[in-house]
Amino acid sequence: MRTLFILFTLCLAGHIYAQEIVVEDRYDEYFGIAPAGYLSFRNQINLEDYAMGLEFGVINKNRNLVYFGSFDARPYRKRVIRYQGNNLFYQYREERFFIGAGVEYLKRFRQSGLGGFIQVNPEYTWGAYGGSEKKPERGWIITPRIGLYWNPGDFGYFKLGYAYLDSKSYQLDKHRLYLTIAGLLTKDR
């Protein structure tokens, strides 16, 4: 009888301790919305030039401040003319690249999905002239952007604005139209 009692107790105890324990993620209950990953495809356009690129970073839990890294490039070689002196001009086919980091502030207009943004993006720019050993100017620039955004849901943004991009090319206009499609990388709720 004693052995039967011990076997019964061990079997019951084994069943109790072998149960699966399920722990739910309760971050949202204690801290609110979690910070999210941020990925953006952006375009900077004017009549003379075009640059496209990516932003990747994080957006805070209030969804109003973005910290990001960026990479932009001109997707083609642009013809530029350089004065060499004594009535001599050379035409080059210029490649241009930008890499940087920045911060963006988003301000929503009341309870609508519309809002405004302002962005500062320090970048390092460099390039090459196709078919030549000469190099175009390189160096640090600061690119400010300002505009409006539309947030159709809790998953991303469409942005339209103005960018002042000094690409270190003398002949190109620095004023650009800024278009962006951005997405938030979060888990499903």
Protein backbone atom coordinates (compact mmCIF):
# COMPACT_ATOMS: atom_id res chain seq x y z
CA MET A 1 0.00 0.00 0.00
CA ARG A 2 2.83 2.31 0.85
CA THR A 3 4.53 1.70 -2.55
CA LEU A 4 1.26 2.32 -4.36
CA PHE A 5 0.88 5.65 -2.53
CA ILE A 6 4.46 6.68 -3.43
CA LEU A 7 3.97 5.76 -7.12
CA PHE A 8 0.67 7.64 -7.25
CA THR A 9 2.29 10.72 -5.64
CA LEU A 10 5.24 10.65 -8.07
CA CYS A 11 2.96 10.32 -11.09
CA LEU A 12 0.74 13.16 -9.88
CA ALA A 13 3.76 15.34 -9.04
CA GLY A 14 5.34 14.61 -12.43
CA HIS A 15 2.12 15.64 -14.15
CA ILE A 16 1.93 18.90 -12.21
CA TYR A 17 5.55 19.88 -12.91
CA ALA A 18 5.41 18.86 -16.59
CA GLN A 19 2.67 21.30 -17.52
CA GLU A 20 3.56 23.90 -20.13
CA ILE A 21 3.90 27.45 -18.87
CA VAL A 22 2.76 30.16 -21.29
CA VAL A 23 4.10 33.69 -20.74
CA GLU A 24 2.49 36.50 -22.68
CA ASP A 25 4.34 39.58 -23.86
CA ARG A 26 3.02 42.40 -21.69
CA TYR A 27 5.36 45.18 -22.85
CA ASP A 28 2.45 47.24 -24.21
CA GLU A 29 0.55 47.06 -20.91
CA TYR A 30 3.44 48.40 -18.85
CA PHE A 31 5.33 50.73 -21.20
CA GLY A 32 2.89 51.61 -24.01
CA ILE A 33 3.66 51.12 -27.70
CA ALA A 34 7.14 49.72 -28.26
CA PRO A 35 9.73 51.54 -30.39
CA ALA A 36 9.67 50.21 -33.93
CA GLY A 37 12.07 49.70 -36.80
CA TYR A 38 11.79 52.20 -39.64
CA LEU A 39 12.54 51.69 -43.35
CA SER A 40 12.03 54.35 -46.00
CA PHE A 41 12.50 54.58 -49.78
CA ARG A 42 13.13 58.18 -50.76
CA ASN A 43 13.50 60.24 -53.94
CA GLN A 44 14.95 63.73 -54.40
CA ILE A 45 13.98 65.23 -57.74
CA ASN A 46 14.49 68.42 -59.72
CA LEU A 47 14.48 69.12 -63.45
CA GLU A 48 18.26 68.65 -63.78
CA ASP A 49 19.02 65.79 -61.41
CA TYR A 50 17.63 62.84 -59.46
CA ALA A 51 18.79 60.89 -56.40
CA MET A 52 17.19 57.91 -54.74
CA GLY A 53 17.98 56.07 -51.54
CA LEU A 54 17.07 54.36 -48.28
CA GLU A 55 16.62 55.39 -44.67
CA PHE A 56 16.80 52.74 -41.96
CA GLY A 57 16.48 53.30 -38.23
CA VAL A 58 14.07 53.42 -35.29
CA ILE A 59 11.01 55.48 -34.41
CA ASN A 60 10.17 56.18 -30.77
CA LYS A 61 7.06 54.88 -29.01
CA ASN A 62 5.21 58.21 -29.41
CA ARG A 63 5.74 57.88 -33.19
CA ASN A 64 7.06 61.45 -33.50
CA LEU A 65 10.86 61.12 -33.55
CA VAL A 66 12.92 59.05 -36.02
CA TYR A 67 16.65 58.31 -35.78
CA PHE A 68 18.05 56.92 -39.02
CA GLY A 69 21.02 56.13 -41.19
CA SER A 70 20.79 56.82 -44.91
CA PHE A 71 22.35 55.94 -48.25
CA ASP A 72 21.53 57.75 -51.51
CA ALA A 73 22.89 57.53 -55.04
CA ARG A 74 22.28 58.98 -58.45
CA PRO A 75 21.10 55.94 -60.48
CA TYR A 76 22.83 57.13 -63.65
CA ARG A 77 25.90 59.11 -64.72
CA LYS A 78 25.05 62.79 -65.12
CA ARG A 79 26.81 64.89 -67.75
CA VAL A 80 28.62 67.86 -66.19
CA ILE A 81 30.84 70.46 -67.84
CA ARG A 82 33.94 71.73 -66.00
CA TYR A 83 35.85 74.88 -66.91
CA GLN A 84 39.60 74.15 -67.17
CA GLY A 85 40.85 77.66 -68.09
CA ASN A 86 41.81 79.47 -71.34
CA ASN A 87 38.41 78.86 -72.92
CA LEU A 88 38.75 75.10 -72.36
CA PHE A 89 35.84 73.02 -71.02
CA TYR A 90 35.72 69.28 -70.29
CA GLN A 91 32.57 67.22 -70.17
CA TYR A 92 32.47 64.39 -67.63
CA ARG A 93 29.90 61.75 -66.73
CA GLU A 94 29.58 62.08 -62.96
CA GLU A 95 28.50 59.44 -60.43
CA ARG A 96 27.41 60.72 -57.01
CA PHE A 97 26.83 58.94 -53.67
CA PHE A 98 25.69 60.09 -50.21
CA ILE A 99 25.91 58.36 -46.82
CA GLY A 100 24.80 59.83 -43.51
CA ALA A 101 22.69 59.78 -40.38
CA GLY A 102 19.93 62.05 -39.22
CA VAL A 103 16.89 62.80 -37.15
CA GLU A 104 13.30 63.62 -38.14
CA TYR A 105 10.49 65.15 -36.09
CA LEU A 106 6.85 64.35 -37.01
CA LYS A 107 3.91 66.48 -35.83
CA ARG A 108 0.37 65.18 -36.38
CA PHE A 109 -2.44 67.67 -37.13
CA ARG A 110 -5.15 66.91 -34.55
CA GLN A 111 -6.60 63.38 -34.85
CA SER A 112 -6.29 63.11 -38.63
CA GLY A 113 -3.70 61.03 -40.46
CA LEU A 114 -2.07 64.20 -41.80
CA GLY A 115 0.91 65.97 -40.33
CA GLY A 116 4.13 67.82 -40.95
CA PHE A 117 7.77 66.80 -40.67
CA ILE A 118 11.16 68.43 -40.41
CA GLN A 119 14.40 66.53 -40.95
CA VAL A 120 18.13 67.22 -40.66
CA ASN A 121 20.49 64.79 -42.40
CA PRO A 122 24.29 65.35 -42.26
CA GLU A 123 25.81 63.37 -45.13
CA TYR A 124 29.19 62.65 -46.68
CA THR A 125 29.17 62.85 -50.47
CA TRP A 126 31.66 61.49 -52.98
CA GLY A 127 31.69 60.45 -56.60
CA ALA A 128 33.66 59.58 -59.71
CA TYR A 129 33.95 60.72 -63.29
CA GLY A 130 33.42 57.84 -65.69
CA GLY A 131 36.41 57.23 -67.97
CA SER A 132 38.73 59.57 -66.06
CA GLU A 133 41.12 59.45 -63.14
CA LYS A 134 39.85 62.85 -61.96
CA LYS A 135 37.39 62.93 -59.08
CA PRO A 136 34.60 65.42 -58.32
CA GLU A 137 34.51 67.31 -55.06
CA ARG A 138 33.76 65.32 -51.95
CA GLY A 139 32.93 66.32 -48.41
CA TRP A 140 30.33 66.80 -45.71
CA ILE A 141 26.99 68.49 -46.38
CA ILE A 142 23.87 69.08 -44.29
CA THR A 143 20.57 68.37 -46.03
CA PRO A 144 17.46 69.88 -44.40
CA ARG A 145 14.01 68.65 -45.45
CA ILE A 146 10.53 69.88 -44.58
CA GLY A 147 7.07 68.89 -45.73
CA LEU A 148 3.79 67.09 -45.12
CA TYR A 149 3.01 63.45 -44.47
CA TRP A 150 0.00 61.19 -44.59
CA ASN A 151 -0.25 58.24 -42.19
CA PRO A 152 -3.00 55.94 -43.54
CA GLY A 153 -2.66 53.50 -40.63
CA ASP A 154 -0.25 52.31 -38.01
CA PHE A 155 2.11 50.85 -40.58
CA GLY A 156 3.76 53.70 -42.49
CA TYR A 157 3.91 57.17 -44.03
CA PHE A 158 3.76 58.88 -47.41
CA LYS A 159 5.80 62.11 -47.40
CA LEU A 160 5.98 65.03 -49.81
CA GLY A 161 8.23 68.00 -49.20
CA TYR A 162 11.20 70.19 -50.02
CA ALA A 163 14.89 69.26 -49.72
CA TYR A 164 17.94 71.49 -50.03
CA LEU A 165 20.61 69.14 -51.40
CA ASP A 166 24.03 70.63 -52.13
CA SER A 167 25.59 67.80 -54.16
CA LYS A 168 28.88 69.71 -54.60
CA SER A 169 28.22 69.99 -58.36
CA TYR A 170 28.46 73.62 -59.47
CA GLN A 171 25.90 73.54 -62.24
CA LEU A 172 23.07 71.70 -60.50
CA ASP A 173 20.19 73.35 -58.72
CA LYS A 174 20.14 72.63 -54.98
CA HIS A 175 16.36 72.81 -54.54
CA ARG A 176 14.58 69.45 -54.79
CA LEU A 177 11.17 67.84 -54.48
CA TYR A 178 11.27 65.16 -51.77
CA LEU A 179 9.04 62.06 -52.07
CA THR A 180 9.14 59.16 -49.59
CA ILE A 181 7.33 55.92 -48.79
CA ALA A 182 8.14 54.76 -45.25
CA GLY A 183 7.14 51.66 -43.33
CA LEU A 184 7.23 50.63 -39.69
CA LEU A 185 8.72 47.24 -38.89
CA THR A 186 6.68 45.99 -35.91
CA LYS A 187 5.18 42.73 -34.82
CA ASP A 188 1.45 42.14 -35.25
CA ARG A 189 -0.66 43.07 -32.25
